[in-house]
Coordinates of C-alpha atoms in Angstrom, one line a residue:
Chain A
M23 CA 100.2 99.0 57.3
K24 CA 100.2 101.6 60.0
L25 CA 103.3 103.2 61.6
L26 CA 103.3 105.2 64.8
I27 CA 106.0 107.6 65.7
T28 CA 105.9 108.8 69.2
T29 CA 108.5 111.4 70.4
G30 CA 107.4 112.1 74.0
A31 CA 105.2 114.8 75.4
T32 CA 107.2 117.2 77.6
V33 CA 110.4 117.6 75.7
T34 CA 110.5 118.2 71.9
F35 CA 112.7 115.5 70.4
T36 CA 113.8 117.6 67.4
R37 CA 116.5 115.2 66.3
L38 CA 114.2 112.3 65.9
L39 CA 111.5 114.5 64.3
R40 CA 114.0 115.8 61.7
F41 CA 115.0 112.3 60.9
V42 CA 111.5 110.7 60.6
L43 CA 110.1 113.7 58.6
S44 CA 112.8 113.8 56.0
D45 CA 112.2 113.1 52.3
P46 CA 114.2 109.9 52.1
M47 CA 112.4 108.5 55.1
L48 CA 109.1 109.3 53.5
S49 CA 110.0 107.2 50.5
T50 CA 111.2 104.5 52.9
Y51 CA 107.7 104.4 54.5
I52 CA 106.1 104.0 51.1
T53 CA 108.4 101.3 49.8
T54 CA 108.2 99.4 53.0
G55 CA 104.4 99.3 52.6
F56 CA 103.2 101.9 55.2
R57 CA 100.1 103.7 54.1
H58 CA 99.4 105.6 57.3
V59 CA 101.9 107.3 59.6
T60 CA 101.0 108.9 62.8
V61 CA 103.5 111.4 64.3
Q62 CA 103.1 112.4 67.9
Y63 CA 105.4 115.4 68.0
G64 CA 105.2 116.7 71.6
N65 CA 103.4 119.3 73.7
E66 CA 106.2 121.5 74.9
I67 CA 104.9 125.0 75.5
K68 CA 107.1 127.8 76.7
N69 CA 105.9 131.4 77.3
G70 CA 102.8 130.7 75.3
V71 CA 104.7 129.4 72.3
H72 CA 104.1 125.8 71.2
V73 CA 107.8 124.8 70.9
S74 CA 107.1 121.4 69.5
R75 CA 104.7 122.6 66.8
C76 CA 107.1 125.3 65.7
A77 CA 109.9 122.7 65.5
V78 CA 107.7 120.4 63.3
N79 CA 106.7 123.2 61.0
E80 CA 110.3 124.3 60.6
I81 CA 111.2 120.7 59.6
L82 CA 108.3 120.4 57.2
R83 CA 109.3 123.6 55.5
S84 CA 112.7 122.2 54.8
T85 CA 111.4 119.1 53.0
A86 CA 110.4 118.8 49.4
A87 CA 107.3 116.8 49.9
F88 CA 105.7 118.9 52.7
K89 CA 107.1 122.4 52.3
H90 CA 103.6 123.8 51.8
F91 CA 102.1 122.0 54.7
Q92 CA 101.9 123.5 58.2
V93 CA 100.6 121.9 61.3
T94 CA 98.1 124.3 62.8
D95 CA 95.9 122.4 65.2
D96 CA 96.2 119.7 67.8
T97 CA 95.5 117.0 65.2
C98 CA 95.7 117.4 61.4
S99 CA 96.6 115.1 58.6
F100 CA 98.1 115.4 55.1
E101 CA 98.0 113.2 52.1
Y102 CA 101.0 112.7 49.9
H103 CA 101.1 111.1 46.4
D104 CA 104.5 110.1 45.1
K105 CA 105.5 109.9 41.5
G106 CA 104.7 106.2 41.3
G107 CA 101.2 106.9 42.3
S108 CA 101.5 105.6 45.9
R109 CA 99.5 107.4 48.5
I110 CA 100.5 107.9 52.1
V111 CA 98.6 109.7 54.9
L112 CA 100.6 111.5 57.6
E113 CA 98.7 112.4 60.7
F114 CA 100.1 114.8 63.3
L115 CA 99.1 115.2 66.9
S116 CA 100.9 117.0 69.6
F117 CA 100.0 114.6 72.4
S118 CA 97.5 111.9 73.1
P119 CA 96.0 111.2 76.5
D120 CA 95.1 107.7 75.1
L121 CA 98.3 106.6 73.5
N122 CA 97.4 103.0 74.1
S123 CA 94.6 102.9 71.5
L124 CA 97.0 104.4 69.0
I125 CA 99.6 101.8 69.8
R126 CA 97.0 99.0 69.5
S127 CA 96.0 100.1 66.0
S128 CA 99.6 100.3 64.7
D129 CA 101.7 97.6 63.2
L130 CA 105.1 99.0 64.0
I131 CA 106.2 101.8 66.4
I132 CA 109.2 104.1 66.4
S133 CA 109.4 105.5 69.9
H134 CA 111.4 107.8 72.1
G135 CA 113.0 106.2 75.2
G136 CA 110.5 107.2 77.8
T137 CA 110.0 104.3 80.2
G138 CA 106.2 104.5 80.5
T139 CA 105.7 104.6 76.7
L140 CA 108.1 101.7 76.1
I141 CA 106.4 99.5 78.7
D142 CA 103.0 100.4 77.2
I143 CA 104.2 99.3 73.7
L144 CA 105.9 96.2 74.9
K145 CA 102.8 95.1 76.9
L146 CA 100.8 95.3 73.7
H147 CA 103.5 93.1 72.0
K148 CA 104.2 95.5 69.1
K149 CA 107.2 95.6 66.9
L150 CA 109.3 98.5 68.3
I151 CA 112.3 100.6 67.4
V152 CA 113.5 102.8 70.3
V153 CA 115.4 105.9 69.5
Y154 CA 116.8 107.1 72.8
N155 CA 117.5 110.8 73.2
E156 CA 121.3 111.2 73.7
S157 CA 121.0 115.0 74.4
L158 CA 119.2 114.4 77.8
M159 CA 121.3 115.2 80.8
D160 CA 120.9 112.1 82.8
N161 CA 120.9 109.5 80.2
H162 CA 119.1 106.6 81.7
Q163 CA 117.0 106.2 78.5
K164 CA 120.0 104.8 76.8
Q165 CA 120.6 102.2 79.5
I166 CA 117.0 101.0 79.5
A167 CA 116.7 100.9 75.8
E168 CA 120.0 99.0 75.5
E169 CA 118.9 96.6 78.3
F170 CA 115.6 96.0 76.5
A171 CA 117.4 95.5 73.2
R172 CA 119.7 93.0 74.8
S173 CA 116.6 91.0 75.9
Q174 CA 115.4 91.3 72.3
F175 CA 112.2 93.2 73.2
C176 CA 113.0 95.9 70.7
V177 CA 115.6 97.4 68.4
S178 CA 117.4 100.4 69.9
V179 CA 119.2 103.3 68.2
G180 CA 120.8 106.4 69.6
S181 CA 119.6 109.7 68.4
S182 CA 123.1 110.6 67.2
Q183 CA 123.4 107.4 65.2
L184 CA 120.3 107.8 63.1
E185 CA 121.2 106.7 59.6
Q186 CA 118.8 106.3 56.7
D187 CA 120.0 102.9 55.3
E188 CA 120.4 101.2 58.6
F189 CA 117.0 102.4 59.7
T190 CA 115.4 101.3 56.5
G191 CA 117.0 97.9 57.0
Y192 CA 115.4 97.6 60.5
L193 CA 112.0 98.6 59.3
Q194 CA 112.1 96.0 56.5
A195 CA 113.6 93.2 58.6
L196 CA 111.0 93.8 61.3
R197 CA 108.3 93.7 58.6
D198 CA 109.6 90.5 57.1
G199 CA 110.2 88.8 60.4
K200 CA 113.9 88.7 59.8
I201 CA 114.4 90.3 63.2
V202 CA 112.3 88.4 65.6
L203 CA 111.5 90.1 68.9
T204 CA 110.7 88.4 72.1
S205 CA 107.4 88.9 73.8
Y206 CA 107.7 91.0 76.9
H207 CA 106.5 89.5 80.2
S208 CA 107.2 90.8 83.6
P209 CA 109.1 88.1 85.5
V210 CA 107.4 88.7 88.8
E211 CA 103.6 88.8 88.5
H212 CA 102.4 89.2 92.0
I213 CA 105.2 90.6 94.0
V214 CA 103.9 94.1 94.6
Q215 CA 100.5 92.6 95.6
S216 CA 102.2 90.4 98.2
I217 CA 104.2 93.3 99.6
V218 CA 101.2 95.6 99.8
Y219 CA 99.1 92.9 101.5
R220 CA 101.9 92.0 104.0
E221 CA 102.3 95.7 104.9
L222 CA 98.6 96.1 105.3
A223 CA 98.6 93.2 107.7
H224 CA 101.5 94.8 109.7
A225 CA 99.7 98.1 110.0
R226 CA 96.4 96.5 111.0
L227 CA 98.0 94.2 113.6
H228 CA 99.6 97.2 115.1
H229 CA 96.3 99.0 115.2
S230 CA 94.5 96.2 117.0
R231 CA 97.4 95.8 119.5
A232 CA 97.2 99.5 120.3
K233 CA 93.4 99.3 120.8
S234 CA 93.4 96.2 123.1
Chain B
M7 CA 125.0 124.5 145.5
E8 CA 122.0 126.4 144.2
Y9 CA 124.0 127.3 141.1
E10 CA 124.9 123.7 140.4
T11 CA 121.3 122.6 140.8
R12 CA 120.2 125.1 138.3
I13 CA 122.8 123.9 135.8
L14 CA 121.7 120.3 136.4
V15 CA 118.0 121.1 135.9
R16 CA 118.7 123.1 132.8
S17 CA 120.8 120.4 131.2
L18 CA 118.2 117.8 132.1
L19 CA 115.6 120.0 130.4
V20 CA 117.6 119.8 127.3
V21 CA 118.9 116.3 127.5
L22 CA 115.6 114.6 128.5
P23 CA 113.5 115.7 125.6
L24 CA 116.3 115.0 123.2
F25 CA 116.6 111.5 124.7
V26 CA 112.9 111.0 124.3
I27 CA 113.0 112.1 120.7
V28 CA 116.0 110.1 119.7
S29 CA 114.7 106.9 121.4
R30 CA 111.3 107.4 119.8
L31 CA 113.0 107.9 116.4
I32 CA 115.0 104.7 116.9
F33 CA 111.8 102.9 117.8
V34 CA 109.8 104.0 114.7
L35 CA 112.5 104.5 112.0
P36 CA 112.1 101.6 109.6
S37 CA 115.7 101.9 108.5
V38 CA 116.9 101.2 112.1
N39 CA 114.6 98.5 113.3
S40 CA 113.0 96.7 110.4
P41 CA 115.0 93.7 109.1
V42 CA 115.9 93.4 105.5
I43 CA 113.2 91.4 103.9
N44 CA 113.6 89.6 100.6
D45 CA 110.6 87.4 100.1
R46 CA 109.3 85.8 96.9
A47 CA 105.8 86.4 95.6
D48 CA 103.3 84.0 96.9
G49 CA 100.4 85.6 95.0
A50 CA 98.2 85.0 98.0
E51 CA 94.7 86.4 98.2
L52 CA 93.8 89.2 100.6
P53 CA 92.9 87.7 104.0
S54 CA 89.3 88.5 104.8
W55 CA 90.2 90.4 107.9
L56 CA 92.2 92.9 105.8
S57 CA 89.3 93.8 103.5
G58 CA 88.3 97.4 103.9
S59 CA 91.9 98.5 104.8
N60 CA 93.0 101.9 103.6
I61 CA 95.6 102.2 100.9
M62 CA 96.9 105.6 99.7
I63 CA 98.4 105.7 96.2
F64 CA 100.5 108.7 95.1
L65 CA 100.4 109.5 91.4
G66 CA 103.4 111.6 90.7
S67 CA 102.5 112.7 87.1
G68 CA 103.9 111.8 83.8
G69 CA 106.1 108.7 83.7
H70 CA 105.7 108.1 87.4
T71 CA 102.0 107.8 87.1
G72 CA 102.5 105.6 84.0
E73 CA 104.7 103.2 86.0
M74 CA 102.4 103.2 89.0
M75 CA 99.3 102.3 86.9
S76 CA 101.3 99.6 85.2
I77 CA 102.3 98.1 88.5
L78 CA 98.8 98.4 89.9
S79 CA 97.4 96.4 86.9
K80 CA 98.8 93.4 88.7
V81 CA 97.6 94.3 92.2
N82 CA 94.1 93.5 93.3
L83 CA 92.7 96.6 95.1
T84 CA 89.0 95.7 94.8
Q85 CA 88.6 95.0 98.5
L86 CA 90.5 98.0 99.8
N87 CA 89.6 101.6 100.4
R88 CA 91.5 103.5 97.8
I89 CA 92.7 107.1 98.4
W90 CA 94.4 108.6 95.3
V91 CA 96.7 111.5 95.7
V92 CA 97.5 113.7 92.7
S93 CA 99.3 117.0 92.2
S94 CA 96.9 119.9 91.5
N95 CA 96.3 120.4 87.8
D96 CA 97.6 117.0 86.8
S97 CA 94.6 116.1 84.8
T98 CA 96.3 113.2 83.0
S99 CA 96.9 111.3 86.2
I100 CA 93.3 111.8 87.2
L101 CA 92.2 110.5 83.9
K102 CA 94.4 107.4 84.0
C103 CA 93.3 106.7 87.5
K104 CA 89.6 106.9 86.7
E105 CA 90.2 104.6 83.7
Y106 CA 91.7 102.1 86.2
E107 CA 88.9 102.5 88.7
D108 CA 86.4 101.7 85.9
T109 CA 88.1 98.4 85.4
L110 CA 87.7 97.4 89.0
K111 CA 84.7 95.4 89.7
T112 CA 83.7 97.0 93.0
N113 CA 81.1 99.3 94.4
T114 CA 83.2 101.0 96.9
A115 CA 84.0 104.5 95.7
P116 CA 87.6 105.8 95.8
S117 CA 88.5 109.1 97.3
F118 CA 90.8 111.7 95.8
I119 CA 93.2 114.3 97.3
S120 CA 94.7 117.0 95.3
L121 CA 98.0 118.5 96.6
L122 CA 99.9 121.6 95.7
R123 CA 103.1 121.0 93.8
A124 CA 106.2 121.0 96.0
R125 CA 108.4 122.9 93.6
D126 CA 108.6 123.6 89.9
V127 CA 111.6 122.5 87.9
G128 CA 114.2 125.4 87.8
E129 CA 112.5 127.5 90.5
P130 CA 115.0 129.7 92.4
L131 CA 116.0 128.5 95.9
L132 CA 114.1 131.0 98.0
S133 CA 110.7 130.6 96.3
S134 CA 111.4 126.9 96.0
L135 CA 111.8 126.8 99.8
K136 CA 108.6 128.8 100.3
S137 CA 106.6 126.6 98.0
T138 CA 108.0 123.5 99.8
I139 CA 106.8 124.8 103.2
R140 CA 103.5 125.7 101.7
S141 CA 103.2 122.3 100.3
F142 CA 103.9 120.7 103.7
I143 CA 101.2 122.8 105.3
D144 CA 98.8 121.9 102.5
T145 CA 99.6 118.2 102.9
F146 CA 99.0 118.4 106.6
L147 CA 95.6 120.0 106.2
K148 CA 94.5 117.6 103.5
L149 CA 95.5 114.6 105.6
R150 CA 93.7 116.0 108.6
Q151 CA 90.5 116.0 106.6
L152 CA 90.7 112.2 106.1
P153 CA 88.3 110.1 108.2
Q154 CA 91.2 107.7 108.8
L155 CA 94.9 107.7 108.0
P156 CA 96.0 105.1 105.4
D157 CA 97.4 101.8 106.5
V158 CA 99.8 101.8 103.6
L159 CA 101.2 104.5 101.4
L160 CA 102.3 103.3 98.0
V161 CA 104.6 105.8 96.3
N162 CA 107.1 105.9 93.4
G163 CA 108.3 109.5 93.4
P164 CA 109.0 112.1 92.2
G165 CA 110.0 114.9 94.6
T166 CA 106.4 116.0 95.1
S167 CA 105.8 112.7 97.0
V168 CA 108.4 113.6 99.7
P169 CA 106.2 115.9 101.8
I170 CA 103.3 113.5 102.1
A171 CA 105.5 110.6 103.0
Y172 CA 107.3 112.6 105.7
M173 CA 104.1 113.9 107.0
L174 CA 102.7 110.4 107.4
F175 CA 106.0 109.4 109.1
L176 CA 105.7 112.4 111.5
F177 CA 102.2 111.1 112.4
R178 CA 103.7 107.7 113.1
F179 CA 106.5 109.3 115.2
L180 CA 103.9 111.2 117.2
G181 CA 101.9 108.0 117.7
V182 CA 98.8 109.3 116.0
G183 CA 99.1 107.1 112.9
N184 CA 100.6 103.9 111.7
T185 CA 101.0 104.2 108.0
R186 CA 103.5 101.9 106.4
I187 CA 105.3 103.3 103.4
V188 CA 106.1 101.2 100.4
Y189 CA 108.4 102.9 97.9
I190 CA 109.1 101.6 94.4
E191 CA 112.0 103.2 92.6
S192 CA 111.5 104.1 88.9
L193 CA 112.6 101.7 86.2
A194 CA 114.5 104.7 84.8
R195 CA 117.0 104.4 87.7
V196 CA 119.4 101.9 86.4
N197 CA 122.5 102.6 88.5
D198 CA 121.6 104.9 91.4
L199 CA 118.6 106.1 93.3
S200 CA 116.6 109.3 92.4
L201 CA 116.7 112.2 94.9
S202 CA 113.2 111.3 96.2
G203 CA 114.4 107.7 96.6
K204 CA 117.4 108.9 98.7
L205 CA 115.2 111.2 100.8
L206 CA 112.6 108.5 101.5
L207 CA 114.9 105.5 102.0
P208 CA 115.2 106.0 105.9
I209 CA 111.4 106.3 106.5
T210 CA 110.1 103.6 104.1
D211 CA 109.2 100.1 105.4
R212 CA 109.7 98.5 102.0
F213 CA 112.0 99.9 99.4
I214 CA 111.9 98.2 96.1
V215 CA 114.2 98.9 93.1
Q216 CA 114.0 97.4 89.6
W217 CA 117.7 97.0 88.6
P218 CA 120.3 94.8 90.4
A219 CA 123.0 97.4 90.3
V220 CA 120.9 99.8 92.5
A221 CA 120.0 96.9 94.8
N222 CA 123.7 96.2 95.4
R223 CA 124.4 99.7 96.4
Y224 CA 121.8 100.0 99.2
K225 CA 121.4 97.4 101.9
R226 CA 117.6 97.9 102.4
A227 CA 116.7 97.9 98.7
E228 CA 114.8 94.9 97.6
Y229 CA 115.1 93.6 94.0
Y230 CA 112.8 91.2 92.2
G231 CA 113.1 92.2 88.6
V232 CA 111.2 94.7 86.4
L233 CA 107.8 95.2 88.0
I234 CA 105.9 97.0 85.4

């Protein structure tokens, strides 16, 4: 099984990165049955320093499993063998211009609360856990994530409430179908098209009146 | 007597143009004279007499572009002339838009306009003011180069979309254009409008929001559900 973790492009979501790249979570991935984990860690660059990459490397240094690994390039991957002989591949990328194909090839996704990403994931009908960033100033991510969770499109967790056992529970329940998510459909299929066509008609009628 | 006449002429010189401007504004301002519409989708096809109309689509970068492309996946643009507007050095939006264009089964080529950014996040006030003015002038020049002004501008923020919308409204005010503006507020705005939403509200012909709480706060806001 493949897991995708996407943390957003413009702001480094350190809290989520620290949680998903911890030793206990790594064993959770293995025991849950994931063999491939892709981590999109962000592309925040300030004064020529790749802030997101520095954050990831600092987190990796603090783990037991990956303390000797460093993310150096835009994409790179590491292989990890645990004591039981299970193998897991971790792939790191700062940012993907084509997130959709990554989403499509994943079985489960842990995502930040960015609206665009959420909608992309829901449209591809993937199992989704949203971790909304509670340190953002204007916290609409929380409202949207909770609204979506209420409609059972996803599971939502706040970045300050990340907790290993609970999270492992979500991963396993989603895997086993114990949490059943609703397929996302936009309720109004053609409304914007009708509005655009109607406004075009208004504009053109005005044109022809002005000419005649 | 002569003194009084002079006063009269002078005040007329001030009052008359002011009167003309205000009455023209009342005549063209959508927020004053367009009724509140709330129609359901009929999913109708484009009437044949509208094919070849010009639609301008503003891609605001990042999440704004993402939402716009998602909305457009449900709008049939094949028979329209498409003018895409992107901020300079926003290569991701251009990429997304070209991807979308590839899926259209049409042989009419789209056109692209690239605009200067209105302001950068965290820019100091004075240089922010300067870059805003520069962006207005840039927008004006780019619009002048178009063979025809768009019939409809479809826009969903952010702040960088404000100059082009106001410029098109100015053309309408002056009677040289008749672009109708359709604004779609971001799904991210659950309780209140964004700044660009507030700034554009008076000049848009259709103002669509995606959460009921926002719709309840603003009389002209239309709400149909999540659109993306």
